[in-house]
C-alpha cells in the first residue's frame, strides 16, 4: 500500500524535536573542509541507532590536492570523510544528498546553542544533515514499502568546491548506481516553507586560479636590475579582466574577480614575489571552457614577457543542473508537502554548488528551501539565523520525494506494487 504525503508530513512533524536536537548538536561542533571526524561520528551513531547500515566514502586526498588547498588558504586536509547509507534494496535507486561542513566564520549570534569557536554553520549545512537524518528515520520505518533503494549521501567539503567530486571518485554513484539524485539548500532570506527550483542550469560554475609570480627584488631606485612582480601582477590583472568583456558572449552570465592581490613590504623595495587570486563564475559551460583556457595563456605570456617565473594552481567546480524531466516528476511531490502555492520556478543562482559533480553523471534536482524571510541576514553572514520550523518540512520533502519517485518508477515498469 502506497504511503501518502499526508502520512509523511505527520511523521515528520512528530519527529520535529528529534530533528531539532540533531541540528543543534551539529551546530555546536562545526568543522571545516573535507575532514569532519566529529560530525561523521555523530551521524554514524545516529544511523546505528536507526539500524541503517552505512559506509565511509572518501579516503585519502592526493598529496597535490592537499598542497593546492593549503596554497588557497584552506586548513590542511588529508582525507575526505563522506558517508553513504542504504535503505531498501534492489533497483531503481534514488540518491538523497546533504552536505555537512561549516565555514571559517566566527558566529555573532546569541543563540543558546551557538558555536563558540572560529568556524560556524553559517551556510546551514547542519540543518541539511539533520533533515536527512529525519528523512532516514521515516524511510527506515517504511522500508518494507520501498520499491527500490534510497541511498543517503552525507557529504563533506562543499565549501571547498570538491567534496562531491571526492565522493563521486570514491564510488558514491556505484553499488547501486542511482538513476536520480536530489539535494536541497536552505535560504534564510526566503519565507519559511517556500520551495524554489531552476530548471536546467541551476548554479554557476566556479574556476579559481591562484597565481604566484616570482621576480627579482631590489631597490626601487634601480628598477633596471630587478624583475618587478607587482608590475607583472598589474599587467595580468588588467588583461584577465578584459577577457569577460571582449571574449565572452554578452548574453552569458560571466563574472571575473581578482579577490586577492598582494606583495611587497615597503615603498622603496621591489619585492621578490607577488600573488593574485582570480575567480571566474559563469552559467555557460562553453564560456567557462573558453575562458579557463585563455586565462592560463594570458598569465604565461605576460609573466614571461617581463622576465618573471610563476606557479599556477587551479580549481574547478562545474555548474549544477536540474534535469527538466526529473523536475517535472518530483515537483508535484514537493507541492504535496509545502502546498502548491509555495513552489516556484526561479532563475539560476550566480553562486556555486558542488552538487554539479553528481548532476554531471546522473539526472538530478536541486531545490532551495525557504527558512526565514526577506530582510534576514543572508547565508555566509556571521549573523545568519534559520527558522527551525523548516526542519520537519525539509525532512518530509526528502522522504516523500524518495518514496513517491520509487512508487512512480514501479508503476511505469509494470503496475502499482
mmCIF file of C-alpha atoms in Angstrom:
data_model
loop_
_atom_site.group_PDB
_atom_site.id
_atom_site.type_symbol
_atom_site.label_atom_id
_atom_site.label_comp_id
_atom_site.label_asym_id
_atom_site.label_seq_id
_atom_site.Cartn_x
_atom_site.Cartn_y
_atom_site.Cartn_z
ATOM 1 C CA UNK A 1 0.000 0.000 0.000
ATOM 2 C CA UNK A 2 1.402 3.392 -1.039
ATOM 3 C CA UNK A 3 2.404 5.740 1.788
ATOM 4 C CA UNK A 4 0.719 9.121 1.360
ATOM 5 C CA UNK A 5 2.319 12.541 1.602
ATOM 6 C CA UNK A 6 -0.035 13.373 4.486
ATOM 7 C CA UNK A 7 1.328 10.431 6.450
ATOM 8 C CA UNK A 8 4.876 11.572 5.725
ATOM 9 C CA UNK A 9 4.068 15.103 6.927
ATOM 10 C CA UNK A 10 2.563 13.785 10.166
ATOM 11 C CA UNK A 11 5.559 11.562 10.839
ATOM 12 C CA UNK A 12 7.985 14.402 10.148
ATOM 13 C CA UNK A 13 6.061 16.694 12.481
ATOM 14 C CA UNK A 14 6.200 14.056 15.220
ATOM 15 C CA UNK A 15 9.968 13.790 14.673
ATOM 16 C CA UNK A 16 10.492 17.573 14.880
ATOM 17 C CA UNK A 17 12.042 17.521 18.398
ATOM 18 C CA UNK A 18 14.498 14.810 17.320
ATOM 19 C CA UNK A 19 15.467 16.651 14.135
ATOM 20 C CA UNK A 20 15.880 19.846 16.161
ATOM 21 C CA UNK A 21 18.227 18.092 18.602
ATOM 22 C CA UNK A 22 20.308 16.768 15.723
ATOM 23 C CA UNK A 23 20.568 20.185 14.130
ATOM 24 C CA UNK A 24 21.595 21.914 17.343
ATOM 25 C CA UNK A 25 24.114 19.221 18.223
ATOM 26 C CA UNK A 26 25.735 19.553 14.792
ATOM 27 C CA UNK A 27 25.583 23.347 15.037
ATOM 28 C CA UNK A 28 27.718 23.236 18.185
ATOM 29 C CA UNK A 29 30.506 21.134 16.653
ATOM 30 C CA UNK A 30 31.196 22.800 13.280
ATOM 31 C CA UNK A 31 34.103 21.512 11.208
ATOM 32 C CA UNK A 32 35.598 22.997 8.057
ATOM 33 C CA UNK A 33 36.775 21.257 4.915
ATOM 34 C CA UNK A 34 36.759 17.656 3.762
ATOM 35 C CA UNK A 35 37.830 16.096 7.070
ATOM 36 C CA UNK A 36 34.949 16.158 9.593
ATOM 37 C CA UNK A 37 35.653 13.499 12.256
ATOM 38 C CA UNK A 38 33.259 14.708 14.983
ATOM 39 C CA UNK A 39 30.403 15.383 12.552
ATOM 40 C CA UNK A 40 30.762 11.969 10.915
ATOM 41 C CA UNK A 41 31.000 10.203 14.280
ATOM 42 C CA UNK A 42 27.689 11.764 15.306
ATOM 43 C CA UNK A 43 25.950 10.803 12.048
ATOM 44 C CA UNK A 44 27.296 7.239 12.240
ATOM 45 C CA UNK A 45 25.938 6.985 15.779
ATOM 46 C CA UNK A 46 22.514 8.200 14.711
ATOM 47 C CA UNK A 47 22.392 5.796 11.756
ATOM 48 C CA UNK A 48 23.411 2.931 14.054
ATOM 49 C CA UNK A 49 20.553 3.835 16.400
ATOM 50 C CA UNK A 50 18.147 3.603 13.461
ATOM 51 C CA UNK A 51 19.545 0.269 12.293
ATOM 52 C CA UNK A 52 20.662 1.741 8.963
ATOM 53 C CA UNK A 53 23.894 0.282 7.518
ATOM 54 C CA UNK A 54 26.455 2.869 6.464
ATOM 55 C CA UNK A 55 29.841 3.024 4.762
ATOM 56 C CA UNK A 56 32.644 5.558 4.720
ATOM 57 C CA UNK A 57 33.071 7.124 1.283
ATOM 58 C CA UNK A 58 36.033 9.355 0.601
ATOM 59 C CA UNK A 59 39.517 8.291 1.594
ATOM 60 C CA UNK A 60 42.935 9.891 1.283
ATOM 61 C CA UNK A 61 43.337 13.083 -0.726
ATOM 62 C CA UNK A 62 46.108 13.139 -3.329
ATOM 63 C CA UNK A 63 49.114 14.995 -1.936
ATOM 64 C CA UNK A 64 48.905 17.594 -4.699
ATOM 65 C CA UNK A 65 45.305 18.361 -3.783
ATOM 66 C CA UNK A 66 46.286 18.753 -0.129
ATOM 67 C CA UNK A 67 49.062 21.159 -1.106
ATOM 68 C CA UNK A 68 46.815 23.038 -3.544
ATOM 69 C CA UNK A 69 44.237 23.647 -0.809
ATOM 70 C CA UNK A 70 46.945 24.923 1.518
ATOM 71 C CA UNK A 71 48.010 27.301 -1.255
ATOM 72 C CA UNK A 72 44.418 28.558 -1.488
ATOM 73 C CA UNK A 73 44.292 29.255 2.257
ATOM 74 C CA UNK A 74 42.304 26.249 3.485
ATOM 75 C CA UNK A 75 43.386 24.308 6.581
ATOM 76 C CA UNK A 76 45.399 21.178 5.908
ATOM 77 C CA UNK A 77 43.101 18.443 4.599
ATOM 78 C CA UNK A 78 44.367 14.903 4.090
ATOM 79 C CA UNK A 79 41.125 12.887 3.984
ATOM 80 C CA UNK A 80 37.548 13.132 2.746
ATOM 81 C CA UNK A 81 35.187 11.770 5.405
ATOM 82 C CA UNK A 82 31.947 11.238 3.495
ATOM 83 C CA UNK A 83 29.298 8.688 4.450
ATOM 84 C CA UNK A 84 26.747 6.708 2.484
ATOM 85 C CA UNK A 85 23.840 4.643 3.791
ATOM 86 C CA UNK A 86 21.259 2.407 2.123
ATOM 87 C CA UNK A 87 17.569 1.926 2.907
ATOM 88 C CA UNK A 88 15.588 -0.641 0.932
ATOM 89 C CA UNK A 89 17.036 -2.923 -1.726
ATOM 90 C CA UNK A 90 17.172 -3.530 -5.443
ATOM 91 C CA UNK A 91 16.507 -1.259 -8.382
ATOM 92 C CA UNK A 92 15.734 1.514 -9.026
ATOM 93 C CA UNK A 93 17.784 3.720 -6.732
ATOM 94 C CA UNK A 94 17.465 7.402 -5.803
ATOM 95 C CA UNK A 95 20.204 9.378 -4.041
ATOM 96 C CA UNK A 96 19.465 11.992 -1.366
ATOM 97 C CA UNK A 97 22.364 14.290 -0.548
ATOM 98 C CA UNK A 98 23.100 16.528 2.443
ATOM 99 C CA UNK A 99 26.330 18.479 2.875
ATOM 100 C CA UNK A 100 27.674 18.841 6.418
ATOM 101 C CA UNK A 101 30.750 21.118 6.505
ATOM 102 C CA UNK A 102 30.935 24.560 8.099
ATOM 103 C CA UNK A 103 32.561 27.899 7.258
ATOM 104 C CA UNK A 104 35.650 29.594 8.752
ATOM 105 C CA UNK A 105 33.454 32.344 10.263
ATOM 106 C CA UNK A 106 33.027 33.193 13.948
ATOM 107 C CA UNK A 107 29.309 33.230 14.762
ATOM 108 C CA UNK A 108 27.970 36.548 16.058
ATOM 109 C CA UNK A 109 24.577 35.381 17.314
ATOM 110 C CA UNK A 110 23.369 34.966 20.897
ATOM 111 C CA UNK A 111 21.621 31.635 20.424
ATOM 112 C CA UNK A 112 21.859 29.281 23.408
ATOM 113 C CA UNK A 113 23.328 26.628 21.093
ATOM 114 C CA UNK A 114 25.618 28.899 19.064
ATOM 115 C CA UNK A 115 29.097 27.757 18.087
ATOM 116 C CA UNK A 116 31.839 29.395 20.120
ATOM 117 C CA UNK A 117 34.956 28.715 18.032
ATOM 118 C CA UNK A 118 36.381 30.230 14.870
ATOM 119 C CA UNK A 119 34.089 28.315 12.499
ATOM 120 C CA UNK A 120 30.313 28.016 12.287
ATOM 121 C CA UNK A 121 27.402 26.676 10.249
ATOM 122 C CA UNK A 122 26.511 29.998 8.657
ATOM 123 C CA UNK A 123 25.551 28.224 5.426
ATOM 124 C CA UNK A 124 23.004 25.929 7.068
ATOM 125 C CA UNK A 125 24.646 22.601 6.287
ATOM 126 C CA UNK A 126 23.921 21.416 9.832
ATOM 127 C CA UNK A 127 20.219 21.715 9.020
ATOM 128 C CA UNK A 128 20.637 19.713 5.797
ATOM 129 C CA UNK A 129 22.295 16.844 7.656
ATOM 130 C CA UNK A 130 19.652 16.925 10.405
ATOM 131 C CA UNK A 131 16.799 16.926 7.885
ATOM 132 C CA UNK A 132 18.306 13.966 6.036
ATOM 133 C CA UNK A 133 18.644 12.078 9.327
ATOM 134 C CA UNK A 134 14.955 12.783 9.948
ATOM 135 C CA UNK A 135 14.087 11.517 6.480
ATOM 136 C CA UNK A 136 16.190 8.418 7.132
ATOM 137 C CA UNK A 137 14.097 7.684 10.229
ATOM 138 C CA UNK A 138 10.880 7.949 8.187
ATOM 139 C CA UNK A 139 12.202 5.896 5.276
ATOM 140 C CA UNK A 140 13.506 3.161 7.567
ATOM 141 C CA UNK A 141 10.047 2.887 9.159
ATOM 142 C CA UNK A 142 8.608 2.259 5.680
ATOM 143 C CA UNK A 143 11.463 0.153 4.338
ATOM 144 C CA UNK A 144 9.201 -2.809 3.530
ATOM 145 C CA UNK A 145 7.114 -0.497 1.316
ATOM 146 C CA UNK A 146 10.046 0.826 -0.709
ATOM 147 C CA UNK A 147 10.068 -0.439 -4.295
ATOM 148 C CA UNK A 148 13.813 0.033 -4.650
ATOM 149 C CA UNK A 149 16.714 1.640 -2.783
ATOM 150 C CA UNK A 150 17.282 5.043 -1.227
ATOM 151 C CA UNK A 151 20.967 5.970 -0.981
ATOM 152 C CA UNK A 152 21.879 8.657 1.544
ATOM 153 C CA UNK A 153 24.922 10.834 0.796
ATOM 154 C CA UNK A 154 26.371 12.786 3.726
ATOM 155 C CA UNK A 155 28.986 14.991 2.085
ATOM 156 C CA UNK A 156 31.957 16.940 3.478
ATOM 157 C CA UNK A 157 33.780 19.787 1.787
ATOM 158 C CA UNK A 158 31.011 21.501 -0.182
ATOM 159 C CA UNK A 159 32.564 24.860 0.655
ATOM 160 C CA UNK A 160 35.865 23.683 -0.845
ATOM 161 C CA UNK A 161 34.076 23.099 -4.155
ATOM 162 C CA UNK A 162 35.279 19.497 -4.344
ATOM 163 C CA UNK A 163 33.635 17.405 -1.608
ATOM 164 C CA UNK A 164 31.090 15.941 -4.030
ATOM 165 C CA UNK A 165 33.858 15.252 -6.549
ATOM 166 C CA UNK A 166 35.816 13.281 -3.963
ATOM 167 C CA UNK A 167 32.769 11.167 -3.090
ATOM 168 C CA UNK A 168 31.985 10.560 -6.771
ATOM 169 C CA UNK A 169 35.582 9.435 -7.317
ATOM 170 C CA UNK A 170 35.256 7.168 -4.257
ATOM 171 C CA UNK A 171 32.205 5.438 -5.768
ATOM 172 C CA UNK A 172 29.129 7.105 -4.279
ATOM 173 C CA UNK A 173 27.351 6.674 -7.620
ATOM 174 C CA UNK A 174 28.040 2.940 -7.772
ATOM 175 C CA UNK A 175 26.807 -0.221 -5.997
ATOM 176 C CA UNK A 176 23.991 0.541 -6.545
ATOM 177 C CA UNK A 177 24.046 3.261 -9.177
ATOM 178 C CA UNK A 178 21.271 5.828 -8.645
ATOM 179 C CA UNK A 179 19.010 6.740 -11.532
ATOM 180 C CA UNK A 180 18.088 10.073 -9.914
ATOM 181 C CA UNK A 181 19.542 12.417 -7.293
ATOM 182 C CA UNK A 182 18.109 15.167 -5.102
ATOM 183 C CA UNK A 183 19.621 17.851 -2.885
ATOM 184 C CA UNK A 184 18.255 20.922 -1.151
ATOM 185 C CA UNK A 185 19.692 24.059 0.409
ATOM 186 C CA UNK A 186 18.087 26.337 2.983
ATOM 187 C CA UNK A 187 17.736 30.047 2.297
ATOM 188 C CA UNK A 188 17.493 32.392 5.273
ATOM 189 C CA UNK A 189 16.128 35.269 3.146
ATOM 190 C CA UNK A 190 13.171 33.310 1.727
ATOM 191 C CA UNK A 191 9.852 32.716 3.503
ATOM 192 C CA UNK A 192 9.909 29.520 5.535
ATOM 193 C CA UNK A 193 8.482 26.580 3.640
ATOM 194 C CA UNK A 194 8.766 28.030 0.134
ATOM 195 C CA UNK A 195 10.491 25.782 -2.391
ATOM 196 C CA UNK A 196 12.340 27.266 -5.368
ATOM 197 C CA UNK A 197 13.836 25.449 -8.344
ATOM 198 C CA UNK A 198 15.566 26.469 -11.568
ATOM 199 C CA UNK A 199 15.143 24.081 -14.494
ATOM 200 C CA UNK A 200 18.320 23.350 -16.422
ATOM 201 C CA UNK A 201 21.481 25.105 -15.199
ATOM 202 C CA UNK A 202 20.867 25.851 -11.522
ATOM 203 C CA UNK A 203 24.107 27.411 -10.293
ATOM 204 C CA UNK A 204 27.231 28.916 -11.773
ATOM 205 C CA UNK A 205 30.470 27.087 -12.321
ATOM 206 C CA UNK A 206 33.481 28.398 -10.420
ATOM 207 C CA UNK A 207 37.062 28.367 -11.610
ATOM 208 C CA UNK A 208 39.721 29.667 -9.241
ATOM 209 C CA UNK A 209 43.318 30.439 -10.177
ATOM 210 C CA UNK A 210 45.991 31.045 -7.527
ATOM 211 C CA UNK A 211 48.931 32.778 -9.236
ATOM 212 C CA UNK A 212 52.306 33.186 -7.515
ATOM 213 C CA UNK A 213 54.685 35.399 -9.500
ATOM 214 C CA UNK A 214 58.422 35.254 -8.852
ATOM 215 C CA UNK A 215 60.524 38.232 -9.903
ATOM 216 C CA UNK A 216 63.873 39.578 -8.685
ATOM 217 C CA UNK A 217 63.702 42.087 -5.877
ATOM 218 C CA UNK A 218 65.874 45.094 -5.189
ATOM 219 C CA UNK A 219 65.974 48.831 -4.515
ATOM 220 C CA UNK A 220 63.249 50.936 -6.081
ATOM 221 C CA UNK A 221 65.923 53.377 -7.351
ATOM 222 C CA UNK A 222 67.375 50.658 -9.629
ATOM 223 C CA UNK A 223 64.413 49.018 -11.392
ATOM 224 C CA UNK A 224 66.649 48.029 -14.312
ATOM 225 C CA UNK A 225 68.347 45.490 -12.039
ATOM 226 C CA UNK A 226 65.050 43.962 -10.927
ATOM 227 C CA UNK A 227 62.089 41.994 -12.255
ATOM 228 C CA UNK A 228 59.113 43.632 -10.580
ATOM 229 C CA UNK A 229 56.413 41.026 -9.727
ATOM 230 C CA UNK A 230 53.955 43.749 -8.688
ATOM 231 C CA UNK A 231 54.158 45.362 -12.127
ATOM 232 C CA UNK A 232 53.616 41.939 -13.717
ATOM 233 C CA UNK A 233 50.665 41.348 -11.379
ATOM 234 C CA UNK A 234 49.159 44.638 -12.531
ATOM 235 C CA UNK A 235 49.546 43.656 -16.180
ATOM 236 C CA UNK A 236 47.930 40.259 -15.613
ATOM 237 C CA UNK A 237 45.129 41.840 -13.581
ATOM 238 C CA UNK A 238 44.205 44.191 -16.417
ATOM 239 C CA UNK A 239 44.495 41.515 -19.108
ATOM 240 C CA UNK A 240 42.317 38.873 -17.485
ATOM 241 C CA UNK A 241 39.635 41.422 -16.588
ATOM 242 C CA UNK A 242 39.335 42.314 -20.271
ATOM 243 C CA UNK A 243 38.542 38.704 -21.154
ATOM 244 C CA UNK A 244 34.978 38.786 -19.830
ATOM 245 C CA UNK A 245 34.255 41.987 -21.759
ATOM 246 C CA UNK A 246 35.986 41.048 -25.019
ATOM 247 C CA UNK A 247 35.787 37.256 -25.382
ATOM 248 C CA UNK A 248 32.570 36.187 -23.617
ATOM 249 C CA UNK A 249 29.140 36.353 -25.223
ATOM 250 C CA UNK A 250 27.318 39.279 -23.567
ATOM 251 C CA UNK A 251 24.242 37.047 -23.301
ATOM 252 C CA UNK A 252 26.084 34.636 -20.998
ATOM 253 C CA UNK A 253 26.487 35.445 -17.326
ATOM 254 C CA UNK A 254 30.217 35.836 -16.667
ATOM 255 C CA UNK A 255 31.849 37.447 -13.657
ATOM 256 C CA UNK A 256 35.595 37.628 -13.169
ATOM 257 C CA UNK A 257 37.019 38.920 -9.906
ATOM 258 C CA UNK A 258 40.580 39.224 -8.652
ATOM 259 C CA UNK A 259 39.822 38.966 -4.959
ATOM 260 C CA UNK A 260 43.414 38.825 -3.672
ATOM 261 C CA UNK A 261 46.350 40.894 -4.917
ATOM 262 C CA UNK A 262 49.296 41.090 -2.579
ATOM 263 C CA UNK A 263 53.045 41.556 -2.353
ATOM 264 C CA UNK A 264 55.670 43.915 -1.047
ATOM 265 C CA UNK A 265 56.643 45.358 2.319
ATOM 266 C CA UNK A 266 57.783 48.967 1.765
ATOM 267 C CA UNK A 267 57.524 51.758 -0.799
ATOM 268 C CA UNK A 268 61.233 51.684 -1.650
ATOM 269 C CA UNK A 269 61.585 47.909 -2.083
ATOM 270 C CA UNK A 270 60.779 45.920 -5.206
ATOM 271 C CA UNK A 271 59.770 42.514 -3.783
ATOM 272 C CA UNK A 272 60.750 39.072 -4.983
ATOM 273 C CA UNK A 273 57.170 37.715 -5.123
ATOM 274 C CA UNK A 274 53.547 38.753 -5.613
ATOM 275 C CA UNK A 275 50.292 36.820 -5.558
ATOM 276 C CA UNK A 276 46.999 37.163 -7.440
ATOM 277 C CA UNK A 277 43.804 35.108 -6.914
ATOM 278 C CA UNK A 278 41.361 35.066 -9.848
ATOM 279 C CA UNK A 279 37.767 33.799 -9.618
ATOM 280 C CA UNK A 280 35.619 33.106 -12.698
ATOM 281 C CA UNK A 281 31.896 32.305 -12.496
ATOM 282 C CA UNK A 282 29.534 31.611 -15.376
ATOM 283 C CA UNK A 283 26.237 29.900 -16.160
ATOM 284 C CA UNK A 284 27.512 28.997 -19.639
ATOM 285 C CA UNK A 285 29.698 25.855 -19.835
ATOM 286 C CA UNK A 286 31.037 26.928 -23.252
ATOM 287 C CA UNK A 287 32.155 30.279 -21.852
ATOM 288 C CA UNK A 288 33.803 28.511 -18.930
ATOM 289 C CA UNK A 289 35.696 26.179 -21.275
ATOM 290 C CA UNK A 290 36.956 29.080 -23.387
ATOM 291 C CA UNK A 291 37.948 31.393 -20.545
ATOM 292 C CA UNK A 292 39.634 28.695 -18.451
ATOM 293 C CA UNK A 293 41.851 28.001 -21.459
ATOM 294 C CA UNK A 294 42.588 31.672 -22.099
ATOM 295 C CA UNK A 295 43.400 32.764 -18.543
ATOM 296 C CA UNK A 296 46.466 30.485 -18.215
ATOM 297 C CA UNK A 297 47.587 31.561 -21.711
ATOM 298 C CA UNK A 298 47.499 35.229 -20.786
ATOM 299 C CA UNK A 299 49.242 34.593 -17.483
ATOM 300 C CA UNK A 300 52.050 32.690 -19.182
ATOM 301 C CA UNK A 301 52.701 35.294 -21.875
ATOM 302 C CA UNK A 302 52.522 38.342 -19.615
ATOM 303 C CA UNK A 303 54.754 36.861 -16.920
ATOM 304 C CA UNK A 304 57.316 35.625 -19.426
ATOM 305 C CA UNK A 305 57.237 38.877 -21.394
ATOM 306 C CA UNK A 306 58.527 40.728 -18.306
ATOM 307 C CA UNK A 307 61.106 38.104 -17.317
ATOM 308 C CA UNK A 308 59.255 36.527 -14.411
ATOM 309 C CA UNK A 309 58.501 32.972 -13.319
ATOM 310 C CA UNK A 310 55.250 31.696 -11.850
ATOM 311 C CA UNK A 311 53.298 28.891 -10.224
ATOM 312 C CA UNK A 312 49.613 28.487 -11.099
ATOM 313 C CA UNK A 313 47.146 26.418 -9.073
ATOM 314 C CA UNK A 314 43.644 25.920 -10.495
ATOM 315 C CA UNK A 315 40.363 24.615 -9.052
ATOM 316 C CA UNK A 316 37.168 23.816 -10.979
ATOM 317 C CA UNK A 317 33.594 23.305 -9.786
ATOM 318 C CA UNK A 318 31.008 22.676 -12.535
ATOM 319 C CA UNK A 319 27.523 24.099 -12.907
ATOM 320 C CA UNK A 320 24.797 22.236 -11.046
ATOM 321 C CA UNK A 321 21.885 21.343 -13.306
ATOM 322 C CA UNK A 322 18.306 20.355 -12.515
ATOM 323 C CA UNK A 323 17.094 17.866 -15.112
ATOM 324 C CA UNK A 324 13.799 19.266 -16.513
ATOM 325 C CA UNK A 325 12.168 15.856 -16.930
ATOM 326 C CA UNK A 326 13.092 14.790 -13.395
ATOM 327 C CA UNK A 327 11.872 18.124 -12.021
ATOM 328 C CA UNK A 328 8.508 17.631 -13.709
ATOM 329 C CA UNK A 329 8.196 14.311 -11.886
ATOM 330 C CA UNK A 330 9.467 15.416 -8.485
ATOM 331 C CA UNK A 331 7.981 18.889 -8.035
ATOM 332 C CA UNK A 332 4.401 17.573 -7.631
ATOM 333 C CA UNK A 333 5.687 15.601 -4.634
ATOM 334 C CA UNK A 334 7.326 18.740 -3.233
ATOM 335 C CA UNK A 335 3.960 20.517 -3.560
ATOM 336 C CA UNK A 336 2.334 17.709 -1.586
ATOM 337 C CA UNK A 337 4.468 18.779 1.376
ATOM 338 C CA UNK A 338 4.648 22.555 1.001
ATOM 339 C CA UNK A 339 1.327 23.272 -0.681
ATOM 340 C CA UNK A 340 1.118 24.131 -4.408
ATOM 341 C CA UNK A 341 1.247 27.884 -3.915
ATOM 342 C CA UNK A 342 4.640 27.704 -2.183
ATOM 343 C CA UNK A 343 6.597 26.124 -5.059
ATOM 344 C CA UNK A 344 8.021 28.411 -7.716
ATOM 345 C CA UNK A 345 10.499 28.432 -10.554
ATOM 346 C CA UNK A 346 13.407 30.838 -10.241
ATOM 347 C CA UNK A 347 16.375 31.938 -12.375
ATOM 348 C CA UNK A 348 19.661 30.119 -11.733
ATOM 349 C CA UNK A 349 21.787 31.447 -8.910
ATOM 350 C CA UNK A 350 25.137 33.041 -9.660
ATOM 351 C CA UNK A 351 26.717 31.325 -6.664
ATOM 352 C CA UNK A 352 28.263 27.872 -6.927
ATOM 353 C CA UNK A 353 27.190 24.492 -5.548
ATOM 354 C CA UNK A 354 29.333 21.374 -5.964
ATOM 355 C CA UNK A 355 26.324 19.046 -6.363
ATOM 356 C CA UNK A 356 27.186 19.625 -10.031
ATOM 357 C CA UNK A 357 29.687 16.760 -9.787
ATOM 358 C CA UNK A 358 26.662 14.495 -9.255
ATOM 359 C CA UNK A 359 24.377 16.087 -11.856
ATOM 360 C CA UNK A 360 27.158 15.738 -14.456
ATOM 361 C CA UNK A 361 26.752 11.967 -14.064
ATOM 362 C CA UNK A 362 23.040 11.336 -13.417
ATOM 363 C CA UNK A 363 19.770 13.330 -13.624
ATOM 364 C CA UNK A 364 19.326 15.455 -10.513
ATOM 365 C CA UNK A 365 17.187 18.166 -8.974
ATOM 366 C CA UNK A 366 18.396 20.921 -6.676
ATOM 367 C CA UNK A 367 15.909 22.808 -4.519
ATOM 368 C CA UNK A 368 16.137 25.968 -2.422
ATOM 369 C CA UNK A 369 14.051 25.754 0.742
ATOM 370 C CA UNK A 370 12.993 28.963 2.464
ATOM 371 C CA UNK A 371 13.991 29.067 6.143
ATOM 372 C CA UNK A 372 13.415 32.660 7.181
ATOM 373 C CA UNK A 373 12.085 35.794 5.492
ATOM 374 C CA UNK A 374 13.252 38.651 3.271
ATOM 375 C CA UNK A 375 15.486 41.064 5.163
ATOM 376 C CA UNK A 376 17.146 38.412 7.303
ATOM 377 C CA UNK A 377 20.916 38.106 7.407
ATOM 378 C CA UNK A 378 21.926 36.070 4.342
ATOM 379 C CA UNK A 379 23.888 32.847 4.165
ATOM 380 C CA UNK A 380 27.599 33.235 4.980
ATOM 381 C CA UNK A 381 26.865 36.159 7.290
ATOM 382 C CA UNK A 382 28.131 35.725 10.884
ATOM 383 C CA UNK A 383 24.626 36.768 11.996
ATOM 384 C CA UNK A 384 22.666 34.305 9.841
ATOM 385 C CA UNK A 385 19.811 32.578 11.739
ATOM 386 C CA UNK A 386 17.449 29.899 10.420
ATOM 387 C CA UNK A 387 13.782 29.430 11.265
ATOM 388 C CA UNK A 388 13.975 25.934 12.749
ATOM 389 C CA UNK A 389 10.330 25.215 11.952
ATOM 390 C CA UNK A 390 11.628 24.389 8.469
ATOM 391 C CA UNK A 391 13.373 21.227 9.743
ATOM 392 C CA UNK A 392 10.398 18.809 9.592
ATOM 393 C CA UNK A 393 9.377 20.321 6.244
ATOM 394 C CA UNK A 394 12.773 19.534 4.746
ATOM 395 C CA UNK A 395 12.780 16.021 6.230
ATOM 396 C CA UNK A 396 9.325 15.403 4.772
ATOM 397 C CA UNK A 397 10.407 16.649 1.335
ATOM 398 C CA UNK A 398 13.432 14.315 1.307
ATOM 399 C CA UNK A 399 11.351 11.320 2.408
ATOM 400 C CA UNK A 400 8.316 11.993 0.233
ATOM 401 C CA UNK A 401 10.354 12.525 -2.927
ATOM 402 C CA UNK A 402 12.178 9.250 -2.443
ATOM 403 C CA UNK A 403 9.086 7.197 -1.602
ATOM 404 C CA UNK A 404 6.903 8.623 -4.346
ATOM 405 C CA UNK A 405 9.628 8.525 -7.022
ATOM 406 C CA UNK A 406 10.227 4.838 -6.322
ATOM 407 C CA UNK A 407 6.466 4.172 -6.484
ATOM 408 C CA UNK A 408 6.160 6.127 -9.730
ATOM 409 C CA UNK A 409 9.046 4.182 -11.254
ATOM 410 C CA UNK A 410 7.427 0.895 -10.208
ATOM 411 C CA UNK A 411 4.177 1.947 -11.885
ATOM 412 C CA UNK A 412 6.000 2.775 -15.102
ATOM 413 C CA UNK A 413 7.688 -0.608 -15.091
ATOM 414 C CA UNK A 414 4.523 -2.649 -14.795
ATOM 415 C CA UNK A 415 1.879 -1.734 -12.291
ATOM 416 C CA UNK A 416 1.418 -0.402 -8.763
ATOM 417 C CA UNK A 417 3.277 -2.561 -6.263
#
